[in-house]
PDB file of C-alpha atoms in Angstrom:
ATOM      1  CA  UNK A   1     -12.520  16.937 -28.753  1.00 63.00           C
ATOM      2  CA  UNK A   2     -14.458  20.048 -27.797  1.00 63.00           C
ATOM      3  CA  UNK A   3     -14.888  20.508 -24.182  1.00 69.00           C
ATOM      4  CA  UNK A   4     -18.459  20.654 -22.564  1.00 77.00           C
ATOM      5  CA  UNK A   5     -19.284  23.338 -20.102  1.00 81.00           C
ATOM      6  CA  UNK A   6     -20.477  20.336 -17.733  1.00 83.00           C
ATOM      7  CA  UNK A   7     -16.302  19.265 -17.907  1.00 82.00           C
ATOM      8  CA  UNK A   8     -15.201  22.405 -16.999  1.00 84.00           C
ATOM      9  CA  UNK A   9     -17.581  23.217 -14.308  1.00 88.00           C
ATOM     10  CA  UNK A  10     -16.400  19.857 -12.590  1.00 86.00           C
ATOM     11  CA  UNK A  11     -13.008  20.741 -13.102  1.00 89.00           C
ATOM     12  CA  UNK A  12     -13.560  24.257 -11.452  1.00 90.00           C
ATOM     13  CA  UNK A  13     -14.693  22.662  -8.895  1.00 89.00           C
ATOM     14  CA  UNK A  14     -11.395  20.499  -7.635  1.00 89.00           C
ATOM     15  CA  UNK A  15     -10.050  21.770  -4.895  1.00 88.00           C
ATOM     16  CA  UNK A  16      -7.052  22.775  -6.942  1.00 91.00           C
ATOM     17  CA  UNK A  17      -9.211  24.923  -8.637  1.00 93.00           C
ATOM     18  CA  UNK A  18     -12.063  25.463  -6.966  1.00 91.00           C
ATOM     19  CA  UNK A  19     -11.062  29.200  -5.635  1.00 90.00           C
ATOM     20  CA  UNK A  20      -9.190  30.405  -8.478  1.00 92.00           C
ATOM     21  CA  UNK A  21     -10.363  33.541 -10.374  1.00 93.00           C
ATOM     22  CA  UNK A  22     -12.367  33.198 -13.813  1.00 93.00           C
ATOM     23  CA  UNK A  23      -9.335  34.975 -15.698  1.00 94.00           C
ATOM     24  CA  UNK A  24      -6.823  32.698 -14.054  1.00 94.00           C
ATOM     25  CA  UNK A  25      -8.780  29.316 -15.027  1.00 94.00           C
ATOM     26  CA  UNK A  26      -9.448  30.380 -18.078  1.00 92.00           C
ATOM     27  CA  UNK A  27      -6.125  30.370 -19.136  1.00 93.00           C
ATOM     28  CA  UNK A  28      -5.162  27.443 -17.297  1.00 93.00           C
ATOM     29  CA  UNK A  29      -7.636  25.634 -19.191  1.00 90.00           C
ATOM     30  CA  UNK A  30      -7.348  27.929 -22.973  1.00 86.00           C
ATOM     31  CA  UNK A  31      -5.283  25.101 -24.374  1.00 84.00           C
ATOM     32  CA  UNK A  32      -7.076  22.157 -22.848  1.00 89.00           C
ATOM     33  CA  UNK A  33      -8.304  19.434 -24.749  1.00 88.00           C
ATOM     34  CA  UNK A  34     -10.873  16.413 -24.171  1.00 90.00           C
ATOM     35  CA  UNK A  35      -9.620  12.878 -25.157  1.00 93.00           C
ATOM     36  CA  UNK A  36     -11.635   9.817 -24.844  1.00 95.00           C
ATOM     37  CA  UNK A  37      -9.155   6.558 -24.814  1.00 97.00           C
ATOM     38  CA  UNK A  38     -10.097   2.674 -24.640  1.00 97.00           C
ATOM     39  CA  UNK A  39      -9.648  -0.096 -21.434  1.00 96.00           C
ATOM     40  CA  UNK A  40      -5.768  -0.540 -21.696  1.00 95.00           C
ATOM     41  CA  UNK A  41      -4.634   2.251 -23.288  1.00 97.00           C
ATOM     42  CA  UNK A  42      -0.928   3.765 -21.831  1.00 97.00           C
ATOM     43  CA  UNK A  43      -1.121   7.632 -20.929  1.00 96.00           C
ATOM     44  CA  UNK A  44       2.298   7.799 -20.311  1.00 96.00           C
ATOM     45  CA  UNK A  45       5.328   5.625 -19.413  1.00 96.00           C
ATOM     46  CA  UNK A  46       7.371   5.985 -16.188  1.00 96.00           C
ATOM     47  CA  UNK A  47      10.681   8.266 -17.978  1.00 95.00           C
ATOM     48  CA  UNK A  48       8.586  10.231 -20.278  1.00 95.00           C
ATOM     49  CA  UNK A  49       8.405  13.762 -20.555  1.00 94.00           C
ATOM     50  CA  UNK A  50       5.279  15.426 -18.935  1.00 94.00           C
ATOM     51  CA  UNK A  51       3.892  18.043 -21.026  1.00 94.00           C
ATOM     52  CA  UNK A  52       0.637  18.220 -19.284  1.00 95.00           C
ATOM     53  CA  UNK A  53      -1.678  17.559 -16.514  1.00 95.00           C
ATOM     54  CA  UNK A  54      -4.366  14.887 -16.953  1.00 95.00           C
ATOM     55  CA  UNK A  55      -8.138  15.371 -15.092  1.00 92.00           C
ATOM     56  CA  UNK A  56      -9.855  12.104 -15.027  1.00 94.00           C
ATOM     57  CA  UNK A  57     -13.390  13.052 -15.820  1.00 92.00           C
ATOM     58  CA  UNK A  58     -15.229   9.594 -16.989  1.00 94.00           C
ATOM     59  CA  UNK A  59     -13.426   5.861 -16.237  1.00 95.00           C
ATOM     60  CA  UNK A  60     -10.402   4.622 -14.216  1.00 94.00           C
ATOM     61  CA  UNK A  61      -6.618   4.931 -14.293  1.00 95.00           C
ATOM     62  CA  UNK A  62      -3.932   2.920 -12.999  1.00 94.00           C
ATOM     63  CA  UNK A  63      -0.489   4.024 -11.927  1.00 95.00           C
ATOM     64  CA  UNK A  64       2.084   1.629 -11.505  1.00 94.00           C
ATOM     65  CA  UNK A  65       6.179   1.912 -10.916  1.00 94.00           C
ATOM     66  CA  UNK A  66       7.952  -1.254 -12.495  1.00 95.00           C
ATOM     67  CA  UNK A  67      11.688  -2.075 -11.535  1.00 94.00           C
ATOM     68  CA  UNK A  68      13.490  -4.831 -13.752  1.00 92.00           C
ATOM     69  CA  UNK A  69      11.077  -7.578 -14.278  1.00 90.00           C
ATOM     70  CA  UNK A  70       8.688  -6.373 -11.164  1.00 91.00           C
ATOM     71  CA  UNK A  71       6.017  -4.291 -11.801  1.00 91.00           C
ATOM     72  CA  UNK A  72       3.178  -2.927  -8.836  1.00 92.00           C
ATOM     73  CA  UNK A  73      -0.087  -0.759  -8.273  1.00 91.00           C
ATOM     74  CA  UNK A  74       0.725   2.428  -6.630  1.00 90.00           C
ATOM     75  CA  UNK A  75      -2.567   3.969  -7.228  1.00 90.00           C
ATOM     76  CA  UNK A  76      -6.333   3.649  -8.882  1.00 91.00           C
ATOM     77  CA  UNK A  77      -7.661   7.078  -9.896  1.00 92.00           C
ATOM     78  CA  UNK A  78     -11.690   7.334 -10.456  1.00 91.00           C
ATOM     79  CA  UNK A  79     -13.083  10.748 -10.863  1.00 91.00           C
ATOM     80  CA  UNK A  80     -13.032  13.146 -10.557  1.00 87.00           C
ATOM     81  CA  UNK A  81      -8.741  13.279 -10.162  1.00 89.00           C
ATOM     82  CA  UNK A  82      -5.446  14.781 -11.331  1.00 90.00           C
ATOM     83  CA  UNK A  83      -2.427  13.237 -11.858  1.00 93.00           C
ATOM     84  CA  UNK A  84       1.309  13.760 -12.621  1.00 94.00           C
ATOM     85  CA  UNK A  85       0.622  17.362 -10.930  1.00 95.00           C
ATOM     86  CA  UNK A  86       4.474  17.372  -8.862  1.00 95.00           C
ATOM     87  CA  UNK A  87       5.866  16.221 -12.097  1.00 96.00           C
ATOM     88  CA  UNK A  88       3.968  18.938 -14.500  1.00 96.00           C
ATOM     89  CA  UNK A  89       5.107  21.653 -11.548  1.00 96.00           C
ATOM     90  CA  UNK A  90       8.966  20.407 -11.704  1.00 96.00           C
ATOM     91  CA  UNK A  91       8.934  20.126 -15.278  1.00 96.00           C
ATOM     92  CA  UNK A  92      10.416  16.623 -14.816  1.00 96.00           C
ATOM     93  CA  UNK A  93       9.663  13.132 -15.942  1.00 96.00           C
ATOM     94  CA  UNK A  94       7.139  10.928 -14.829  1.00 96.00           C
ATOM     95  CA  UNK A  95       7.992   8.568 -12.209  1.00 95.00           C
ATOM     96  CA  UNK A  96       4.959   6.158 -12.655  1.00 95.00           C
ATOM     97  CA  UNK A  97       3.558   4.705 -15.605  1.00 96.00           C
ATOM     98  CA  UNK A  98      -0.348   5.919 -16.278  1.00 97.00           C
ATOM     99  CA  UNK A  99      -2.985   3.472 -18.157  1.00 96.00           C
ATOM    100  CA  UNK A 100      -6.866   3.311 -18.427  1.00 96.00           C
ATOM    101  CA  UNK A 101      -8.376   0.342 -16.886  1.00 93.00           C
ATOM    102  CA  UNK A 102     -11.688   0.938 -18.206  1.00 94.00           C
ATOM    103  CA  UNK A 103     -12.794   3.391 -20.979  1.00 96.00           C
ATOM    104  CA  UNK A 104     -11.760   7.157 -19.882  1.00 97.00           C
ATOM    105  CA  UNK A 105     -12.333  10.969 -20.726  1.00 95.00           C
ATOM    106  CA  UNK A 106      -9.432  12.387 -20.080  1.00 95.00           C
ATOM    107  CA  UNK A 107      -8.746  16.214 -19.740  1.00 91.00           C
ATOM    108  CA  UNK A 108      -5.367  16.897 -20.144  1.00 94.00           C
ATOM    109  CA  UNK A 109      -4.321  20.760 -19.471  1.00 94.00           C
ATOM    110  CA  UNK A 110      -1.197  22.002 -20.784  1.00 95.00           C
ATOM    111  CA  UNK A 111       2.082  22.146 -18.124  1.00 96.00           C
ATOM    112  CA  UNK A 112       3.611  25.088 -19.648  1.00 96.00           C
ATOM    113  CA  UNK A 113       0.477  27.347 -19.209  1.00 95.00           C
ATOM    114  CA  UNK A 114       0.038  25.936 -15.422  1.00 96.00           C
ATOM    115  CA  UNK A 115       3.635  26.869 -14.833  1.00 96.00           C
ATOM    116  CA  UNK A 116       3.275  30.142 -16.055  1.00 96.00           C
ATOM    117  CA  UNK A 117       0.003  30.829 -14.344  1.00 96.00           C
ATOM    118  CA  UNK A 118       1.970  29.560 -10.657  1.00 96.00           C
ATOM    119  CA  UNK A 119       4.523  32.386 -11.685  1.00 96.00           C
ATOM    120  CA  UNK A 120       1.798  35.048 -12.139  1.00 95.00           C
ATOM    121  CA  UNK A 121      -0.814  34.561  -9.501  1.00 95.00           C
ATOM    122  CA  UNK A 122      -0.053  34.182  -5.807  1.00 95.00           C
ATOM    123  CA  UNK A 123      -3.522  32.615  -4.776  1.00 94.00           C
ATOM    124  CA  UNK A 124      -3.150  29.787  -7.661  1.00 96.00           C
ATOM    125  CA  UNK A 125       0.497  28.798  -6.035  1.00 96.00           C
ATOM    126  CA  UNK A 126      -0.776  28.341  -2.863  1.00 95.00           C
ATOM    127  CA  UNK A 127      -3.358  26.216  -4.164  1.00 94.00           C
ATOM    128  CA  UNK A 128      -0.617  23.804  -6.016  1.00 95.00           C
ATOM    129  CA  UNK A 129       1.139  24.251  -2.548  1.00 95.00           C
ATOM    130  CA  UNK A 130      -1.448  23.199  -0.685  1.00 93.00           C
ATOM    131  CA  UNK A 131      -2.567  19.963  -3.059  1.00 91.00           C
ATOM    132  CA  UNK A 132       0.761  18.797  -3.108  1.00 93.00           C
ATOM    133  CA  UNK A 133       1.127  19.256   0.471  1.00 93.00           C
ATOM    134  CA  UNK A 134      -2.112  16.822   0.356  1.00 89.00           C
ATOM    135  CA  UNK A 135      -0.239  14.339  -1.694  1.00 88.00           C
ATOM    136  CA  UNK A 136       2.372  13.707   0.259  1.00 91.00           C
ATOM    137  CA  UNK A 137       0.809  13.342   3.524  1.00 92.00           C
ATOM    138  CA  UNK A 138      -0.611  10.669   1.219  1.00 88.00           C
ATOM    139  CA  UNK A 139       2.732   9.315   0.689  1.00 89.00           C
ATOM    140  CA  UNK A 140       3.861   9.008   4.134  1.00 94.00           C
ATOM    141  CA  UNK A 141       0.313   7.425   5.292  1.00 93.00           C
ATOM    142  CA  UNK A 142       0.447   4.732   2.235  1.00 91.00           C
ATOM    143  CA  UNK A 143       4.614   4.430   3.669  1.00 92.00           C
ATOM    144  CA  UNK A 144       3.279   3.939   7.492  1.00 95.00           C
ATOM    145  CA  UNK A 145       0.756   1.375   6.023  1.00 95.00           C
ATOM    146  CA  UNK A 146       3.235  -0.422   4.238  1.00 93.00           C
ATOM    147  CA  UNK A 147       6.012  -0.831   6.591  1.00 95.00           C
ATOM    148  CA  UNK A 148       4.115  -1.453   9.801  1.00 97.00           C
ATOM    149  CA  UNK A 149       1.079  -3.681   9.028  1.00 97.00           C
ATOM    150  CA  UNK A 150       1.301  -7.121   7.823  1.00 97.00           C
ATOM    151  CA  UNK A 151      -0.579  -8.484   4.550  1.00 97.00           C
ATOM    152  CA  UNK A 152      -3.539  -9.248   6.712  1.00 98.00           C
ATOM    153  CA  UNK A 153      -3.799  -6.133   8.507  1.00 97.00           C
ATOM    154  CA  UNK A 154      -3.634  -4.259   5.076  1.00 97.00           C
ATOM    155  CA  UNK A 155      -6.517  -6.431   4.093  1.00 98.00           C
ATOM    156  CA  UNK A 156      -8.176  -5.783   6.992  1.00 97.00           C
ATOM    157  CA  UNK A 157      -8.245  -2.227   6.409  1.00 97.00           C
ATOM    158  CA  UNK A 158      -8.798  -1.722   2.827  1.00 96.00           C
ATOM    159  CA  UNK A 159     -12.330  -4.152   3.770  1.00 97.00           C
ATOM    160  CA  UNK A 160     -12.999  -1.598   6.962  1.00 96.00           C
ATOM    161  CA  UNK A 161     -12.303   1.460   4.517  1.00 94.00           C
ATOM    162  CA  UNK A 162     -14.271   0.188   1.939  1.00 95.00           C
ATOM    163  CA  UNK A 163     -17.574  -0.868   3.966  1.00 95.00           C
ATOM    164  CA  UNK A 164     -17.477   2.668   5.071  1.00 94.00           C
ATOM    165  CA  UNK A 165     -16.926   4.054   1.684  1.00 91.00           C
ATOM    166  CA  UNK A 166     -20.146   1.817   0.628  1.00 94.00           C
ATOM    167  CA  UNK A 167     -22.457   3.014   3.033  1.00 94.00           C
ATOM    168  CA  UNK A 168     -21.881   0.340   5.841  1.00 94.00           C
ATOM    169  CA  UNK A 169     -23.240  -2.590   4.197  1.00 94.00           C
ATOM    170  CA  UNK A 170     -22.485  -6.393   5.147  1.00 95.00           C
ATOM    171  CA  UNK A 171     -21.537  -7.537   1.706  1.00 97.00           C
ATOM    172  CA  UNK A 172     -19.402  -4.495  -0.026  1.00 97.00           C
ATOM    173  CA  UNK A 173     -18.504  -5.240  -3.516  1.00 96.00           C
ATOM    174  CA  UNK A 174     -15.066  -5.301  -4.404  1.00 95.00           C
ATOM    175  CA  UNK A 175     -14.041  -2.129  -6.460  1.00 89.00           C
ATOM    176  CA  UNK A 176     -10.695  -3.902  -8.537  1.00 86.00           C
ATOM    177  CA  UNK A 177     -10.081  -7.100 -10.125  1.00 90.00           C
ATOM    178  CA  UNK A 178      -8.654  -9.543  -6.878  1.00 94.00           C
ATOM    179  CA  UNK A 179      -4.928  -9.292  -9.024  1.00 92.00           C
ATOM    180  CA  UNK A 180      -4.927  -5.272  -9.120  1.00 91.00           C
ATOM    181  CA  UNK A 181      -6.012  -4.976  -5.380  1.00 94.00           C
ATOM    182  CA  UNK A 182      -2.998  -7.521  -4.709  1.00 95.00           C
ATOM    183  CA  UNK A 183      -0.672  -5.290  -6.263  1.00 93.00           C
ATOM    184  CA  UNK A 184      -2.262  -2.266  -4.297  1.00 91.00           C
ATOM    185  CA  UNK A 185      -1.853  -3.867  -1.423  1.00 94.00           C
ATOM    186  CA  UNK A 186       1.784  -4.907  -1.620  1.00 92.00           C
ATOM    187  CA  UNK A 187       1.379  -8.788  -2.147  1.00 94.00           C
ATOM    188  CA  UNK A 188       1.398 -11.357  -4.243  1.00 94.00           C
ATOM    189  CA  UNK A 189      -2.029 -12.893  -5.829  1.00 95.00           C
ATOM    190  CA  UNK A 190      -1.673 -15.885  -3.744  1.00 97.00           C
ATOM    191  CA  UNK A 191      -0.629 -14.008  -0.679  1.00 97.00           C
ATOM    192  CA  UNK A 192      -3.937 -12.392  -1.025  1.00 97.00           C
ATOM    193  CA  UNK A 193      -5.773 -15.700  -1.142  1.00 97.00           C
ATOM    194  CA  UNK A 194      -4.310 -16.798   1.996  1.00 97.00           C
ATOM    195  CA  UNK A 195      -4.817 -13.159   4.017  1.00 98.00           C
ATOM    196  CA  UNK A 196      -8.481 -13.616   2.828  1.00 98.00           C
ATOM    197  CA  UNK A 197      -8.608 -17.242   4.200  1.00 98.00           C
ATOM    198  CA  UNK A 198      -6.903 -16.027   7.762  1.00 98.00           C
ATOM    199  CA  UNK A 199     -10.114 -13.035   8.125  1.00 98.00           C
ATOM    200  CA  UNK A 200     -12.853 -16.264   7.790  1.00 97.00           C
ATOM    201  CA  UNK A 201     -12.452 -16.350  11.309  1.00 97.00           C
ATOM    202  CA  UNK A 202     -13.495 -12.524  11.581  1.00 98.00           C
ATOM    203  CA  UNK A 203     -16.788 -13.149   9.367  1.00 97.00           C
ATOM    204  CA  UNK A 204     -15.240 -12.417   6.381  1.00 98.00           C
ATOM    205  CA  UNK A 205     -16.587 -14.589   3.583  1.00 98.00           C
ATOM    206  CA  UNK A 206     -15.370 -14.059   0.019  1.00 97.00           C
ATOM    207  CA  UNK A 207     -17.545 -14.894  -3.409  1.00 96.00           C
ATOM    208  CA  UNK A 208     -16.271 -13.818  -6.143  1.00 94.00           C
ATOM    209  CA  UNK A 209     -15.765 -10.125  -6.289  1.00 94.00           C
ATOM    210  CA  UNK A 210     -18.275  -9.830  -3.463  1.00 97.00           C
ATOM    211  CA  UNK A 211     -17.061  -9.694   0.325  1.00 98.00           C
ATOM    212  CA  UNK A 212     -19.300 -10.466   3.137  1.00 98.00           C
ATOM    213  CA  UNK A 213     -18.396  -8.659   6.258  1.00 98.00           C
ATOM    214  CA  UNK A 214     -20.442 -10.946   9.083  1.00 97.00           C
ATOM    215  CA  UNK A 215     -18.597  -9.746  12.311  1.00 97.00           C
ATOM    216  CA  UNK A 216     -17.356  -5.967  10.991  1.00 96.00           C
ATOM    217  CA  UNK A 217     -16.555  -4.779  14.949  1.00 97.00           C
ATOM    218  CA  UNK A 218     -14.293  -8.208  15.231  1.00 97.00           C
ATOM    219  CA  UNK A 219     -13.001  -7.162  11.740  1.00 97.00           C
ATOM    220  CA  UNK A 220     -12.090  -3.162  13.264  1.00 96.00           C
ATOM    221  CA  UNK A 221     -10.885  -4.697  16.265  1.00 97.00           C
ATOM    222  CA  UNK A 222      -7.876  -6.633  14.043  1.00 97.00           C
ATOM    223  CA  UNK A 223      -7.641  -3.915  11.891  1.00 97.00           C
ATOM    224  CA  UNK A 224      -6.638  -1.258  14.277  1.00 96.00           C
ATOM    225  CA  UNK A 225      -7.437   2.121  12.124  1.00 95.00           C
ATOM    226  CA  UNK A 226      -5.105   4.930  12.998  1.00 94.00           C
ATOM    227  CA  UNK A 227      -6.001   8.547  11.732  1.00 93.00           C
ATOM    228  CA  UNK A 228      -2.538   8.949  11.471  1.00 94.00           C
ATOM    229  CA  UNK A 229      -2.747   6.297   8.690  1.00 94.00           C
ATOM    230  CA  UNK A 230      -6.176   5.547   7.291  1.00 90.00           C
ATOM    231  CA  UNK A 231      -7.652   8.822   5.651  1.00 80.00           C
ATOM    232  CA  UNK A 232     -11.353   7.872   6.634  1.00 71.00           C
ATOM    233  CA  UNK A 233     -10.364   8.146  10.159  1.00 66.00           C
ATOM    234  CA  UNK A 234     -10.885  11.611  11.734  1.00 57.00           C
ATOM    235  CA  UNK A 235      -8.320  12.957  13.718  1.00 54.00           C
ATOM    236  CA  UNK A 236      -8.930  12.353  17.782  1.00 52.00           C
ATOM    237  CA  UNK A 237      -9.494  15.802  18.830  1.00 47.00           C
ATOM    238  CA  UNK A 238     -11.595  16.159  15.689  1.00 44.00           C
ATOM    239  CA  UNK A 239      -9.162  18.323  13.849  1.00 42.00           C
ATOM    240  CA  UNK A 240      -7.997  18.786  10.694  1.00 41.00           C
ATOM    241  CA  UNK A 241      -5.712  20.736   8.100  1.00 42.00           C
ATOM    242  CA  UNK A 242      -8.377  22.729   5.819  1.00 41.00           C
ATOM    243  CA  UNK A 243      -6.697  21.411   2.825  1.00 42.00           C
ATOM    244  CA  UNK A 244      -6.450  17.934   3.295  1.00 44.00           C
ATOM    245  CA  UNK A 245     -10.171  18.249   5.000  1.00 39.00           C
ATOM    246  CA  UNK A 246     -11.318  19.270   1.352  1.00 40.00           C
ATOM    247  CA  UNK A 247      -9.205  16.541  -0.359  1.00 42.00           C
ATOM    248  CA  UNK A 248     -10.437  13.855   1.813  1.00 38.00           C
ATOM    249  CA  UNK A 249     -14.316  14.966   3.171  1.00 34.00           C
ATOM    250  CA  UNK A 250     -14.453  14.937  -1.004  1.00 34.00           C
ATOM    251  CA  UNK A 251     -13.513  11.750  -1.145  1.00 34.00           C
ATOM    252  CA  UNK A 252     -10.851  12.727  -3.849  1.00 36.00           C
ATOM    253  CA  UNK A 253      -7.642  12.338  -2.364  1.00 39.00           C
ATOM    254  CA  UNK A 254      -5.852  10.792  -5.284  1.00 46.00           C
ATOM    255  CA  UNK A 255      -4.646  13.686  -7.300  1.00 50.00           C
ATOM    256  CA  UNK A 256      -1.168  12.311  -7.082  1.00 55.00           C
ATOM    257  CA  UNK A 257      -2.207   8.452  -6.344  1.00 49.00           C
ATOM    258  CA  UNK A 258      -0.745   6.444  -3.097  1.00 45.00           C
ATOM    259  CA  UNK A 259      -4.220   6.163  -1.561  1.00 43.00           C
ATOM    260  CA  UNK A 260      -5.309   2.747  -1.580  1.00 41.00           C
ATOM    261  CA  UNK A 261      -8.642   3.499  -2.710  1.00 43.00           C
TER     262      UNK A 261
END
């Protein structure tokens, strides 16, 4: 599919891209190309060969990491995102599987011209630098929250993060289907069920896909957000990397997924 101006203009403006030269995106993007792909469809499977970088323009992604018969949610991607960037830079195979949850324009830029642009232009290489550098302070905050909050503290959070990300409003709406967010989360459907039940007593009431958020300071006081783990928090003396300040002020921050978003 031929690629609008409007596509490329939102992909200049990534933070990835956003300060690179007009010669140096151009070819970047020369041999780009503009799919469109139905709810469900697979992008890639966890193994495969990654031959280029994807820019989610329209829709939503999910990447997930299966082991045996287990499978999880490591990441939802809206737009506008990349993915599989550390992967395209390595020339190495994909360590998470890549779907469409809903129906998704996809820009997918070629890895061997992104290589070969890295090689050539100093200013583009920092800027991979400094958005995988993003991505895996990512990766150590989604570790942190893992490994030292409990299922209802992770609750707890996503519902703080979320009211905030919806314009403080009592009843937020919930962004994934309950199973997905589960997965996100690190739990099992019915573990979910029961953390839900356990926040009543903190004014949470659940209908549906809609959460009602009656006592949200009782709510923050359980939840505990650290800036050191939640990326909506700013840091206490009020400073912050200028990279991951773009990624996060943007509300991007999921170029290379672990952000429970």
């Amino acid at each position: 599919m031929t690629m609008r101006e409007s596509d490329l203009d939102r992909v200049k403006a990534l933070p990835l891209f956003s300060k690179t030269s007009p010669e140096v995106f151009r070819d970047v993007t020369g041999g780009a190309f503009l799919q469109r792909f139905p709810a469900g469809t697979t992008l890639m499977m966890e193994g495969d060969t990654v031959d280029f970088l994807y820019v989610l323009l329209d829709g939503m992604v999910e990447l997930q990491g299966s082991w045996k018969e287990k499978e999880t949610t490591l990441a939802l991607l809206r737009p506008v995102s990349t993915f599989i960037l550390a992967a395209v830079v390595l020339d190495a195979d994909a360590l998470m599987s890549a779907r469409t949850l809903e129906r998704s324009e996809i820009l997918m830029l070629s890895g061997e011209a992104l290589r070969r642009v890295m090689r050539q232009d100093a200013d583009f290489s920092f800027a991979v630098a400094q958005e995988l550098s993003g991505c895996y302070r990512g990766l150590v905050r989604a570790v942190k929250n893992q490994k030292l909050r409990g299922g209802v503290e992770r609750l707890a959070n996503y519902l703080v993060t979320q009211r905030i990300r919806q314009d403080l409003i009592e009843t937020i709406v919930l962004p994934h289907e309950k199973r997905v967010l589960a997965s996100l989360l690190g739990m099992t459907p019915e573990n979910l069920s029961r953390a839900f039940a356990s926040l009543a007593k903190y004014g949470v009431v659940v209908r549906g896909g809609e959460v009602t958020l009656n006592r949200p300071d009782a709510l923050e006081r359980l939840a505990r957000p650290s800036p050191l783990i939640d990326n909506h928090m700013p840091p206490a003396d009020g400073v912050v990397g200028k990279a991951e300040s773009e990624r996060w002020s943007s509300a991007t921050g999921r170029s290379c997924g672990y952000v429970s978003s």
